[in-house]
CSV table of C-alpha atoms in Angstrom, one decimal:
chain,number,residue,atom,x,y,z
K,1,UNK,CA,-31.8,13.7,13.5
K,2,UNK,CA,-33.1,12.9,9.9
K,3,UNK,CA,-31.9,9.4,9.4
K,4,UNK,CA,-32.7,9.4,5.5
K,5,UNK,CA,-30.1,12.1,4.8
K,6,UNK,CA,-26.9,11.3,3.7
K,7,UNK,CA,-24.0,11.0,6.2
K,8,UNK,CA,-20.7,12.4,5.5
K,9,UNK,CA,-18.2,9.9,7.0
K,10,UNK,CA,-15.7,13.1,7.3
K,11,UNK,CA,-18.1,14.3,9.8
K,12,UNK,CA,-19.1,11.1,11.7
K,13,UNK,CA,-15.5,9.8,12.2
K,14,UNK,CA,-14.1,11.9,13.7
K,15,UNK,CA,-16.5,12.0,16.7
K,16,UNK,CA,-15.5,8.8,17.3
K,17,UNK,CA,-12.1,9.6,19.0
K,18,UNK,CA,-14.2,11.8,21.5
K,19,UNK,CA,-16.2,8.7,22.9
K,20,UNK,CA,-16.3,8.2,26.4
K,21,UNK,CA,-15.5,4.5,25.9
K,22,UNK,CA,-13.5,4.9,22.5
K,23,UNK,CA,-10.8,2.4,23.9
K,24,UNK,CA,-13.0,-0.2,24.3
K,25,UNK,CA,-14.4,0.0,20.7
K,26,UNK,CA,-11.8,1.1,19.0
K,27,UNK,CA,-10.5,-2.2,17.6
K,28,UNK,CA,-14.3,-3.6,16.5
K,29,UNK,CA,-14.5,0.0,14.6
K,30,UNK,CA,-11.2,0.0,12.6
K,31,UNK,CA,-12.3,-3.6,11.3
K,32,UNK,CA,-15.9,-2.5,10.0
K,33,UNK,CA,-14.0,0.9,8.5
K,34,UNK,CA,-11.6,-1.8,6.9
K,35,UNK,CA,-14.8,-3.7,5.7
K,36,UNK,CA,-16.3,-0.6,4.3
K,37,UNK,CA,-13.5,0.9,2.0
K,38,UNK,CA,-13.5,-2.6,0.5
K,39,UNK,CA,-17.2,-2.0,-0.7
K,40,UNK,CA,-17.6,1.8,-0.3
K,41,UNK,CA,-18.2,3.3,-3.9
K,42,UNK,CA,-18.2,6.9,-3.2
K,43,UNK,CA,-14.3,8.2,-3.5
K,44,UNK,CA,-14.2,10.8,-1.1
K,45,UNK,CA,-15.7,8.3,1.6
K,46,UNK,CA,-13.3,5.8,0.7
K,47,UNK,CA,-10.6,8.6,1.1
K,48,UNK,CA,-12.4,9.5,4.8
K,49,UNK,CA,-12.1,5.8,5.6
K,50,UNK,CA,-8.4,5.7,4.5
K,51,UNK,CA,-7.6,8.6,6.7
K,52,UNK,CA,-9.4,7.1,9.6
K,53,UNK,CA,-7.2,4.1,9.5
K,54,UNK,CA,-4.1,6.3,9.2
K,55,UNK,CA,-4.9,7.5,12.5
K,56,UNK,CA,-5.8,4.4,14.0
K,57,UNK,CA,-2.6,3.0,13.3
K,58,UNK,CA,-0.6,6.0,14.7
K,59,UNK,CA,-2.6,6.7,17.6
K,60,UNK,CA,-1.3,6.0,21.3
K,61,UNK,CA,-1.7,2.8,22.4
K,62,UNK,CA,-0.1,2.1,18.5
K,63,UNK,CA,-1.1,-1.5,17.1
K,64,UNK,CA,1.0,-4.2,17.0
K,65,UNK,CA,2.5,-5.8,13.7
K,66,UNK,CA,0.4,-9.0,14.1
K,67,UNK,CA,-3.0,-5.7,14.8
K,68,UNK,CA,-1.9,-4.1,11.4
K,69,UNK,CA,-1.3,-7.2,9.0
K,70,UNK,CA,-5.2,-7.6,8.5
K,71,UNK,CA,-5.3,-3.7,8.3
K,72,UNK,CA,-2.6,-3.9,5.2
K,73,UNK,CA,-4.1,-6.6,3.5
K,74,UNK,CA,-7.2,-4.9,3.1
K,75,UNK,CA,-5.8,-1.9,2.2
K,76,UNK,CA,-3.2,-3.7,-0.2
K,77,UNK,CA,-6.6,-5.4,-1.9
K,78,UNK,CA,-8.1,-1.5,-2.1
K,79,UNK,CA,-4.8,-0.5,-3.8
K,80,UNK,CA,-4.5,-3.3,-6.2
K,81,UNK,CA,-8.1,-4.4,-7.2
K,82,UNK,CA,-10.0,-1.1,-6.7
K,83,UNK,CA,-8.3,0.6,-9.8
K,84,UNK,CA,-11.4,3.0,-10.7
K,85,UNK,CA,-12.2,4.0,-6.8
K,86,UNK,CA,-8.0,4.5,-6.5
K,87,UNK,CA,-7.4,7.0,-9.6
K,88,UNK,CA,-10.6,9.3,-8.1
K,89,UNK,CA,-8.7,9.5,-4.6
K,90,UNK,CA,-4.9,9.1,-5.6
K,91,UNK,CA,-3.2,11.5,-7.3
K,92,UNK,CA,-1.7,10.2,-11.5
K,93,UNK,CA,0.3,7.5,-11.1
K,94,UNK,CA,1.8,8.0,-14.6
K,95,UNK,CA,4.2,10.7,-15.8
K,96,UNK,CA,2.4,13.7,-17.4
K,97,UNK,CA,4.2,16.5,-19.5
K,98,UNK,CA,3.4,19.2,-18.0
K,99,UNK,CA,2.4,18.2,-14.7
K,100,UNK,CA,-0.7,18.7,-13.3
K,101,UNK,CA,-1.5,21.0,-10.6
K,102,UNK,CA,-1.2,19.5,-6.8
K,103,UNK,CA,-4.5,17.8,-5.5
K,104,UNK,CA,-3.9,18.2,-1.5
K,105,UNK,CA,-7.3,15.7,-0.9
K,106,UNK,CA,-5.5,13.4,-3.1
K,107,UNK,CA,-2.2,13.5,-2.1
K,108,UNK,CA,-3.2,13.4,2.0
K,109,UNK,CA,-4.8,9.9,1.0
K,110,UNK,CA,-1.3,8.8,-0.7
K,111,UNK,CA,0.3,10.1,2.6
K,112,UNK,CA,-2.1,8.1,4.5
K,113,UNK,CA,-1.8,4.9,2.9
K,114,UNK,CA,2.4,5.3,2.9
K,115,UNK,CA,2.3,6.0,6.2
K,116,UNK,CA,0.4,2.9,6.9
K,117,UNK,CA,2.8,0.6,4.6
K,118,UNK,CA,5.5,2.3,5.6
K,119,UNK,CA,4.7,1.5,9.6
K,120,UNK,CA,3.8,-2.2,8.5
K,121,UNK,CA,7.1,-3.1,6.7
K,122,UNK,CA,9.2,-1.5,9.2
K,123,UNK,CA,7.7,-3.4,12.2
K,124,UNK,CA,7.8,-6.9,10.3
K,125,UNK,CA,11.1,-7.0,8.5
K,126,UNK,CA,13.7,-8.9,11.1
K,127,UNK,CA,17.2,-9.8,11.1
K,128,UNK,CA,18.4,-13.0,9.6
K,129,UNK,CA,19.9,-13.4,13.7
K,130,UNK,CA,17.0,-12.4,15.3
K,131,UNK,CA,13.9,-14.5,17.0
K,132,UNK,CA,11.4,-14.5,14.6
K,133,UNK,CA,7.8,-14.9,16.8
K,134,UNK,CA,7.0,-11.2,15.6
K,135,UNK,CA,7.3,-12.3,11.8
K,136,UNK,CA,5.3,-15.4,12.7
K,137,UNK,CA,2.6,-13.8,14.7
K,138,UNK,CA,2.1,-11.2,11.7
K,139,UNK,CA,1.9,-14.3,9.2
K,140,UNK,CA,-1.0,-16.1,11.5
K,141,UNK,CA,-2.9,-12.6,11.7
K,142,UNK,CA,-3.3,-12.9,7.9
K,143,UNK,CA,-5.3,-15.8,8.7
K,144,UNK,CA,-7.6,-14.3,11.2
K,145,UNK,CA,-9.1,-11.2,11.2
K,146,UNK,CA,-10.3,-9.0,14.5
K,147,UNK,CA,-13.1,-10.8,16.1
K,148,UNK,CA,-12.4,-14.2,14.8
K,149,UNK,CA,-13.7,-13.2,11.4
K,150,UNK,CA,-11.3,-14.3,8.4
K,151,UNK,CA,-9.2,-11.6,6.8
K,152,UNK,CA,-8.7,-11.5,3.4
K,153,UNK,CA,-6.0,-14.0,2.7
K,154,UNK,CA,-6.1,-14.5,-1.1
K,155,UNK,CA,-2.5,-15.2,-2.8
K,156,UNK,CA,0.8,-17.1,-1.8
K,157,UNK,CA,3.2,-15.2,0.9
K,158,UNK,CA,6.9,-14.4,-0.3
K,159,UNK,CA,9.6,-14.8,1.8
K,160,UNK,CA,12.0,-11.9,1.1
K,161,UNK,CA,15.9,-11.7,2.1
K,162,UNK,CA,17.3,-7.9,1.6
K,163,UNK,CA,21.2,-7.7,1.3
K,164,UNK,CA,21.5,-5.8,4.7
K,165,UNK,CA,20.6,-9.3,6.4
K,166,UNK,CA,17.0,-8.0,7.1
K,167,UNK,CA,13.9,-10.6,6.2
K,168,UNK,CA,10.2,-10.7,6.3
K,169,UNK,CA,7.3,-13.2,5.2
K,170,UNK,CA,4.4,-11.0,3.6
K,171,UNK,CA,1.5,-12.1,1.3
K,172,UNK,CA,2.5,-11.0,-2.4
K,173,UNK,CA,-0.4,-8.9,-2.5
K,174,UNK,CA,0.9,-6.6,-0.1
K,175,UNK,CA,4.5,-6.7,-1.7
K,176,UNK,CA,2.7,-5.5,-4.9
K,177,UNK,CA,0.8,-3.2,-3.3
K,178,UNK,CA,4.0,-1.7,-1.9
K,179,UNK,CA,5.5,-1.3,-5.3
K,180,UNK,CA,2.4,-0.1,-7.2
K,181,UNK,CA,2.1,2.6,-4.4
K,182,UNK,CA,5.7,3.8,-5.3
K,183,UNK,CA,4.6,4.5,-8.8
K,184,UNK,CA,2.3,7.4,-7.5
K,185,UNK,CA,5.2,9.4,-6.3
K,186,UNK,CA,5.9,10.7,-2.9
K,187,UNK,CA,2.8,12.9,-1.3
K,188,UNK,CA,3.3,16.3,-1.0
K,189,UNK,CA,3.1,16.1,2.9
K,190,UNK,CA,5.9,13.3,3.2
K,191,UNK,CA,8.4,15.6,4.9
K,192,UNK,CA,11.6,15.8,2.8
K,193,UNK,CA,10.5,12.6,1.0
K,194,UNK,CA,11.4,10.9,4.1
K,195,UNK,CA,9.1,7.5,3.7
K,196,UNK,CA,8.7,7.7,-0.1
K,197,UNK,CA,12.6,7.5,-0.2
K,198,UNK,CA,12.9,4.9,2.4
K,199,UNK,CA,10.4,2.6,0.6
K,200,UNK,CA,11.8,3.0,-2.5
K,201,UNK,CA,15.6,1.7,-1.0
K,202,UNK,CA,13.4,-1.1,0.3
K,203,UNK,CA,11.8,-2.4,-2.4
K,204,UNK,CA,14.1,-1.4,-6.0
K,205,UNK,CA,17.8,-0.6,-6.8
K,206,UNK,CA,20.8,-2.3,-5.0
K,207,UNK,CA,19.0,-2.7,-1.7
K,208,UNK,CA,15.9,-4.4,-3.1
K,209,UNK,CA,14.9,-7.6,-1.8
K,210,UNK,CA,15.4,-11.3,-3.4
K,211,UNK,CA,12.9,-13.9,-3.4
K,212,UNK,CA,13.4,-17.0,-1.5
K,213,UNK,CA,13.1,-20.8,-3.4
K,214,UNK,CA,10.0,-21.5,-4.6
K,215,UNK,CA,8.0,-18.3,-3.5
K,216,UNK,CA,5.7,-16.7,-6.3
K,217,UNK,CA,7.3,-14.0,-8.4
K,218,UNK,CA,8.1,-10.6,-6.9
K,219,UNK,CA,7.4,-8.4,-10.1
K,220,UNK,CA,5.2,-9.8,-12.6
K,221,UNK,CA,5.2,-8.2,-16.5
K,222,UNK,CA,1.8,-6.4,-15.2
K,223,UNK,CA,3.7,-4.8,-12.2
K,224,UNK,CA,6.6,-4.0,-14.6
K,225,UNK,CA,4.2,-2.3,-16.9
K,226,UNK,CA,3.4,0.0,-14.0
K,227,UNK,CA,6.7,0.7,-13.1
K,228,UNK,CA,7.9,1.8,-16.4
K,229,UNK,CA,4.8,3.9,-17.3
K,230,UNK,CA,5.9,5.1,-13.9
K,231,UNK,CA,8.8,7.1,-15.2
K,232,UNK,CA,10.4,7.1,-12.0
K,233,UNK,CA,14.2,6.6,-12.8
K,234,UNK,CA,14.5,3.7,-10.0
K,235,UNK,CA,10.9,2.2,-10.8
K,236,UNK,CA,12.0,2.3,-14.9
K,237,UNK,CA,14.8,0.8,-14.1
K,238,UNK,CA,13.6,-2.2,-11.6
K,239,UNK,CA,10.6,-2.6,-14.4
K,240,UNK,CA,13.3,-2.9,-17.2
K,241,UNK,CA,15.4,-5.3,-15.6
K,242,UNK,CA,15.4,-8.8,-17.4
K,243,UNK,CA,12.5,-7.7,-19.3
K,244,UNK,CA,12.8,-8.6,-22.8
K,245,UNK,CA,12.5,-6.4,-25.7
K,246,UNK,CA,9.8,-8.6,-27.4
K,247,UNK,CA,7.8,-7.8,-24.2
K,248,UNK,CA,8.3,-4.3,-23.9
K,249,UNK,CA,7.2,-3.6,-27.5
K,250,UNK,CA,4.1,-5.9,-27.0
K,251,UNK,CA,3.6,-3.6,-23.9
K,252,UNK,CA,3.9,-0.4,-25.8
K,253,UNK,CA,1.7,-1.7,-28.4
K,254,UNK,CA,-1.1,-2.5,-26.6
K,255,UNK,CA,-1.4,-0.3,-23.6
K,256,UNK,CA,1.3,2.6,-25.3
K,257,UNK,CA,3.4,4.4,-23.3
K,258,UNK,CA,3.7,8.2,-21.9
K,259,UNK,CA,6.2,10.0,-23.7
K,260,UNK,CA,8.4,10.3,-20.1
K,261,UNK,CA,8.8,6.7,-20.1
K,262,UNK,CA,9.5,6.8,-23.6
K,263,UNK,CA,12.4,8.9,-23.4
K,264,UNK,CA,13.9,6.7,-20.5
K,265,UNK,CA,13.2,3.9,-22.3
């Protein structure tokens, strides 16, 4: 084997699942792949890491909410901070006329991210009347990663309450990543747009969450701009809600606005 040759993660990551003692090292490998997502500069490799992590999150035995939280924190950082990489591995987030042809690989990565976030938020949302032990454990997991290594925990936490009685406590970066990912629209691999539609109903519209007192802002101005530029009606409405006209005008003057968004505005 030539150890100086380029190694494609798409090839060797798939082989890991066939290792004899894979179950014993699966968690540690997932932690290393998470870390690689935050430093890798080759977009195709990042997409391969995300695909591996999505398979890890869905495979039996499925990780608990506590085990998923460090993974979701790292992927949220990937979505929010590595904008150049994300633009290379995901479909366009803004409305375009005419719409570009579907990129199967980009939609696959979008689907993998959506699966992980959908699974996690579905697990950590609890009823107000339920025991909140699972939610508390999930918060504690964000303070320390697998193997005792500290996970990325910048930013405060939000306590969110939904009109249907559900509640959740999660890092603000995770909430922002959910909303930003909605701007990319549904993946072509999301059957009947089920996951996307559910996540959209959870975060925007009449079923969207309220933020507990003293928590950080769920929709800062820069995130409102992303929602408005996506030109998707529910996101556009959420972005414009309570947004002063002078701020919207400043957005348009500074960053411009897609035709579809301007038409809707």
